[in-house]
Amino acid sequence: MSDTLTPAHVAIIMDGNGRWAKSRLLPRAEGHRQGVQALNRVTEAAVRRGIARLTVFAFSSENWARPAAEVAMLMQLFGQGLRRWCEPLDEAGVRLRVIGDRSAFSPGLQAAIAECEHATAGGTRMELNIAANYGGRWDVCQAAARAAAEGLAVTPETLGRFMSVPDVDLLIRTGGECRISNFLLWQSAYAEIFFTDRLWPDFSADDLDEALRWYEGRERRFGRTSEQLRAPH
Ligand code: IPE
Ligand code: IPE
Ligand code: MG
C-alpha cells in the first residue's frame, strides 16, 4: 500500500513530556512513561496507515545534559520498553532498529537493543527506527568517516549511502517548538515539516491523520516550478 500521497518515511520529534507532566503536577518521569504509551499507539497507527518507515527521536546527544536522575530514568525506560515491546512489534511485522551512538549505553542496554533488533529482523510491514544518543551532526560525521574508510570521495551521493536512515518525507514535531534540535539534519533537506502544539503524551492516531492530511496537500517541488510538475511526462 504505497502511493505518493502516503509519506514513505515519517520522522517524529516526540517533545513535550515534561510539560505534560508539569501541567498535571506530576513528576517529569510520568510524562516520559506516558510518552512511551503514545509511541506505542502511534506505531500501531503508522502500520495501519501503510507507512513504510517511522523514525522517532527518543534521546538526543544533547539530552545527557539533563539532571542525572532524569537521564537514568530515561535509560531505564528505554531498556524496559525494548523488553516489553519486542514481541508485540515482531508479531505486528515491525522491524526495530536503534540509530545513534550506542557505545555510550550500559552493556545491559546495548544487549537489550541487539536482542530486540535481532528478534524483529524479519519484520516487513514497517521499519521503526529509535534515535537514541542520536545527533544529526554525529550522523553526518559517521557517514563521512565510513565513506573515507572505504576510500570513497565525500560527495552527497556517497554520504547519503552511509547515513543512518534515508531521506525523510514528513517530519512532525510535537510540543510547540519550531526547531530541529539536531535531529535528522541531512535527511530533512526536503522534508515537509509539521509543527503542532500537541504535547507528545497526548498525541493520538487522529493527530497523525491530521499531519498525513496536511502532507497530502503539499506540493513537493524539489526545486522545480509548479508548472513543470503539472506538465505531462
Ligand atoms: C521529550 O520531552 C522527551 C525527551 C527529550 C527525552 P521533554 O522531556 O523534552 O519535554 P518538555 O520539552 O520538557 O516538555
Ligand atoms: C528533542 O527534544 C529531543 C527529543 C525529543 C528526544 P528536546 O526537548 O531535548 O529539545 P530542545 O532542547 O528543547 O531543543
Ligand atoms: Mg523538550
Short mmCIF file of C-alpha atoms and ligand atoms in Angstrom, two decimals:
data_model
loop_
_atom_site.label_atom_id
_atom_site.label_comp_id
_atom_site.label_asym_id
_atom_site.label_seq_id
_atom_site.Cartn_x
_atom_site.Cartn_y
_atom_site.Cartn_z
CA MET A 1 0.00 0.00 0.00
CA SER A 2 2.27 2.76 -1.15
CA ASP A 3 1.37 5.84 -3.14
CA THR A 4 2.79 9.32 -3.41
CA LEU A 5 0.14 10.65 -1.02
CA THR A 6 1.38 8.47 1.83
CA PRO A 7 4.82 9.52 3.06
CA ALA A 8 7.21 6.56 2.88
CA HIS A 9 9.32 7.91 5.73
CA VAL A 10 7.79 9.76 8.67
CA ALA A 11 10.02 11.14 11.43
CA ILE A 12 8.81 12.48 14.78
CA ILE A 13 10.46 14.69 17.39
CA MET A 14 8.49 13.46 20.39
CA ASP A 15 8.59 16.58 22.55
CA GLY A 16 6.53 17.86 25.48
CA ASN A 17 6.61 15.02 28.01
CA GLY A 18 7.91 17.26 30.79
CA ARG A 19 5.34 19.99 30.21
CA TRP A 20 2.56 17.40 30.02
CA ALA A 21 3.55 16.15 33.49
CA LYS A 22 4.10 19.63 34.93
CA SER A 23 0.65 20.80 33.89
CA ARG A 24 -0.77 17.89 35.91
CA LEU A 25 1.54 18.48 38.88
CA LEU A 26 3.15 15.10 38.19
CA PRO A 27 6.88 14.25 38.12
CA ARG A 28 8.54 14.52 34.69
CA ALA A 29 9.07 10.75 34.83
CA GLU A 30 5.32 10.24 34.50
CA GLY A 31 5.35 12.33 31.32
CA HIS A 32 8.05 10.06 29.89
CA ARG A 33 6.08 6.95 30.85
CA GLN A 34 3.01 8.31 29.07
CA GLY A 35 5.28 9.19 26.15
CA VAL A 36 6.11 5.51 25.74
CA GLN A 37 2.38 4.73 25.56
CA ALA A 38 1.96 7.41 22.91
CA LEU A 39 4.77 5.86 20.87
CA ASN A 40 3.07 2.51 21.07
CA ARG A 41 -0.25 3.99 19.82
CA VAL A 42 1.37 5.94 17.02
CA THR A 43 3.45 2.94 15.89
CA GLU A 44 0.27 0.87 15.56
CA ALA A 45 -1.47 3.68 13.68
CA ALA A 46 1.50 4.15 11.33
CA VAL A 47 1.47 0.43 10.47
CA ARG A 48 -2.26 0.65 9.72
CA ARG A 49 -1.72 3.71 7.50
CA GLY A 50 0.83 1.89 5.36
CA ILE A 51 3.83 3.99 6.39
CA ALA A 52 6.95 2.00 5.48
CA ARG A 53 9.41 3.69 7.82
CA LEU A 54 8.97 5.60 11.10
CA THR A 55 11.94 7.26 12.82
CA VAL A 56 11.41 8.75 16.28
CA PHE A 57 13.68 10.95 18.40
CA ALA A 58 13.81 9.34 21.85
CA PHE A 59 17.04 10.73 23.32
CA SER A 60 19.34 13.29 21.74
CA SER A 61 23.10 13.51 22.12
CA GLU A 62 22.38 16.77 23.98
CA ASN A 63 19.95 15.15 26.44
CA TRP A 64 22.89 13.83 28.53
CA ALA A 65 22.99 17.39 29.90
CA ARG A 66 19.75 16.80 31.83
CA PRO A 67 19.79 16.04 35.57
CA ALA A 68 21.43 12.64 36.19
CA ALA A 69 18.25 11.21 37.76
CA GLU A 70 16.19 12.05 34.66
CA VAL A 71 18.84 10.55 32.35
CA ALA A 72 18.93 7.39 34.47
CA MET A 73 15.14 7.18 34.40
CA LEU A 74 15.08 7.55 30.60
CA MET A 75 17.70 4.81 30.20
CA GLN A 76 15.68 2.51 32.44
CA LEU A 77 12.50 3.24 30.48
CA PHE A 78 14.31 2.56 27.21
CA GLY A 79 15.53 -0.85 28.40
CA GLN A 80 12.11 -1.75 29.82
CA GLY A 81 10.41 -0.65 26.61
CA LEU A 82 12.70 -2.78 24.45
CA ARG A 83 11.98 -5.85 26.56
CA ARG A 84 8.24 -5.17 26.81
CA TRP A 85 7.57 -4.31 23.14
CA CYS A 86 9.94 -6.65 21.37
CA GLU A 87 7.45 -9.49 20.96
CA PRO A 88 4.38 -7.38 20.05
CA LEU A 89 6.48 -5.49 17.48
CA ASP A 90 7.65 -8.74 15.97
CA GLU A 91 4.07 -10.04 15.83
CA ALA A 92 2.97 -6.84 14.10
CA GLY A 93 5.71 -7.24 11.47
CA VAL A 94 7.65 -4.22 12.71
CA ARG A 95 11.42 -4.32 12.38
CA LEU A 96 13.09 -2.26 15.10
CA ARG A 97 16.45 -0.53 14.71
CA VAL A 98 18.23 1.83 17.04
CA ILE A 99 20.14 4.68 15.41
CA GLY A 100 22.71 6.79 17.23
CA ASP A 101 25.97 6.19 19.04
CA ARG A 102 25.08 3.22 21.24
CA SER A 103 28.61 2.82 22.61
CA ALA A 104 27.69 5.28 25.40
CA PHE A 105 24.97 2.96 26.75
CA SER A 106 25.49 0.39 29.51
CA PRO A 107 26.40 -3.14 28.39
CA GLY A 108 22.94 -4.32 29.56
CA LEU A 109 21.14 -1.74 27.46
CA GLN A 110 23.34 -2.46 24.45
CA ALA A 111 22.48 -6.15 24.81
CA ALA A 112 18.73 -5.37 25.03
CA ILE A 113 18.99 -3.27 21.85
CA ALA A 114 20.85 -6.02 19.97
CA GLU A 115 18.34 -8.62 21.17
CA CYS A 116 15.31 -6.63 20.05
CA GLU A 117 16.89 -5.81 16.68
CA HIS A 118 17.68 -9.48 16.18
CA ALA A 119 14.21 -10.68 17.28
CA THR A 120 12.37 -8.29 14.95
CA ALA A 121 14.78 -8.54 11.99
CA GLY A 122 12.22 -10.43 9.89
CA GLY A 123 9.56 -7.67 10.09
CA THR A 124 8.46 -6.47 6.66
CA ARG A 125 5.42 -4.26 7.36
CA MET A 126 7.24 -1.29 8.83
CA GLU A 127 10.71 -0.24 9.96
CA LEU A 128 10.75 1.55 13.32
CA ASN A 129 13.95 3.47 13.99
CA ILE A 130 14.50 4.68 17.52
CA ALA A 131 17.00 7.55 17.61
CA ALA A 132 18.88 7.30 20.90
CA ASN A 133 22.05 9.17 21.73
CA TYR A 134 21.47 10.47 18.23
CA GLY A 135 22.55 13.78 16.74
CA GLY A 136 22.25 14.91 13.14
CA ARG A 137 25.81 16.23 13.17
CA TRP A 138 27.11 12.92 14.52
CA ASP A 139 25.25 11.12 11.73
CA VAL A 140 26.93 13.22 9.02
CA CYS A 141 30.34 12.66 10.65
CA GLN A 142 29.98 8.90 10.97
CA ALA A 143 28.83 8.71 7.34
CA ALA A 144 31.85 10.75 6.22
CA ALA A 145 34.18 8.54 8.27
CA ARG A 146 32.73 5.39 6.73
CA ALA A 147 32.93 6.78 3.21
CA ALA A 148 36.56 7.75 3.81
CA ALA A 149 37.36 4.32 5.29
CA GLU A 150 36.14 2.77 2.03
CA GLY A 151 38.33 5.13 0.05
CA LEU A 152 35.36 6.96 -1.47
CA ALA A 153 35.29 10.64 -2.32
CA VAL A 154 32.98 12.58 0.01
CA THR A 155 30.00 13.58 -2.15
CA PRO A 156 26.27 13.96 -1.39
CA GLU A 157 25.74 10.58 -3.05
CA THR A 158 28.38 8.64 -1.12
CA LEU A 159 27.49 10.25 2.21
CA GLY A 160 23.80 9.61 1.58
CA ARG A 161 24.57 5.90 1.36
CA PHE A 162 26.10 5.83 4.84
CA MET A 163 23.57 7.97 6.72
CA SER A 164 21.69 6.09 9.47
CA VAL A 165 18.35 6.42 7.67
CA PRO A 166 17.29 7.65 4.22
CA ASP A 167 15.59 10.97 3.39
CA VAL A 168 12.52 11.97 5.37
CA ASP A 169 9.22 12.82 3.65
CA LEU A 170 7.26 14.13 6.63
CA LEU A 171 8.82 15.44 9.85
CA ILE A 172 6.47 16.04 12.78
CA ARG A 173 7.44 17.92 15.94
CA THR A 174 5.07 17.95 18.88
CA GLY A 175 5.29 20.25 21.90
CA GLY A 176 5.07 23.60 20.16
CA GLU A 177 8.74 24.33 19.47
CA CYS A 178 9.64 25.16 15.88
CA ARG A 179 13.19 23.81 15.70
CA ILE A 180 15.04 20.68 14.60
CA SER A 181 17.20 20.24 17.76
CA ASN A 182 19.94 18.38 15.87
CA PHE A 183 17.61 15.61 14.64
CA LEU A 184 17.82 14.35 11.04
CA LEU A 185 19.68 17.34 9.58
CA TRP A 186 20.85 15.72 6.36
CA GLN A 187 17.71 13.66 5.78
CA SER A 188 15.31 16.58 6.33
CA ALA A 189 16.73 18.59 3.41
CA TYR A 190 13.39 18.29 1.58
CA ALA A 191 11.09 17.07 4.35
CA GLU A 192 7.68 18.64 4.79
CA ILE A 193 7.71 19.87 8.40
CA PHE A 194 4.57 19.74 10.55
CA PHE A 195 4.75 21.55 13.89
CA THR A 196 1.96 21.01 16.40
CA ASP A 197 1.33 22.36 19.91
CA ARG A 198 0.02 18.95 20.99
CA LEU A 199 2.23 17.57 23.78
CA TRP A 200 3.66 14.15 22.90
CA PRO A 201 1.81 12.10 25.59
CA ASP A 202 -1.48 13.45 24.13
CA PHE A 203 -0.57 12.69 20.51
CA SER A 204 -3.10 10.26 19.05
CA ALA A 205 -3.83 8.37 15.83
CA ASP A 206 -6.16 11.27 14.94
CA ASP A 207 -3.26 13.71 15.27
CA LEU A 208 -1.17 11.52 12.98
CA ASP A 209 -4.04 11.51 10.49
CA GLU A 210 -4.20 15.31 10.65
CA ALA A 211 -0.50 15.51 9.79
CA LEU A 212 -0.94 12.99 6.97
CA ARG A 213 -3.84 15.01 5.50
CA TRP A 214 -1.75 18.17 5.70
CA TYR A 215 1.08 16.33 3.91
CA GLU A 216 -1.28 15.25 1.12
CA GLY A 217 -1.92 18.92 0.38
CA ARG A 218 1.77 19.83 -0.06
CA GLU A 219 3.28 20.27 -3.47
CA ARG A 220 6.78 18.79 -3.34
CA ARG A 221 8.66 20.75 -5.95
CA PHE A 222 12.28 19.78 -5.15
CA GLY A 223 13.45 22.99 -6.78
CA ARG A 224 11.20 22.81 -9.83
CA THR A 225 8.25 25.03 -10.66
CA SER A 226 4.60 24.11 -10.19
CA GLU A 227 4.08 24.18 -13.95
CA GLN A 228 6.84 21.65 -14.51
CA LEU A 229 5.24 19.28 -12.02
CA ARG A 230 1.86 19.52 -13.73
CA ALA A 231 3.19 19.08 -17.26
CA PRO A 232 2.50 15.65 -18.78
CA HIS A 233 5.63 13.48 -18.82
C1 IPE B 1 10.75 14.91 25.14
O1 IPE B 1 10.06 15.57 26.16
C2 IPE B 1 11.44 13.68 25.65
C3 IPE B 1 12.90 13.77 25.67
C4 IPE B 1 13.62 14.78 25.28
C5 IPE B 1 13.60 12.62 26.22
P1 IPE B 1 10.77 16.63 27.09
O2 IPE B 1 11.29 15.92 28.30
O3 IPE B 1 11.75 17.43 26.33
O4 IPE B 1 9.53 17.53 27.49
P2 IPE B 1 9.50 19.11 27.69
O5 IPE B 1 10.04 19.72 26.42
O6 IPE B 1 10.36 19.41 28.87
O7 IPE B 1 8.06 19.42 27.90
C1 IPE B 2 14.46 16.99 21.32
O1 IPE B 2 13.75 17.50 22.40
C2 IPE B 2 14.95 15.63 21.65
C3 IPE B 2 13.91 14.60 21.80
C4 IPE B 2 12.63 14.75 21.57
C5 IPE B 2 14.38 13.32 22.19
P1 IPE B 2 14.43 18.48 23.47
O2 IPE B 2 13.36 18.82 24.44
O3 IPE B 2 15.65 17.87 24.02
O4 IPE B 2 14.82 19.72 22.56
P2 IPE B 2 15.26 21.20 22.97
O5 IPE B 2 16.40 21.07 23.93
O6 IPE B 2 14.07 21.87 23.60
O7 IPE B 2 15.62 21.85 21.68
MG MG B 3 11.63 19.16 25.27
#
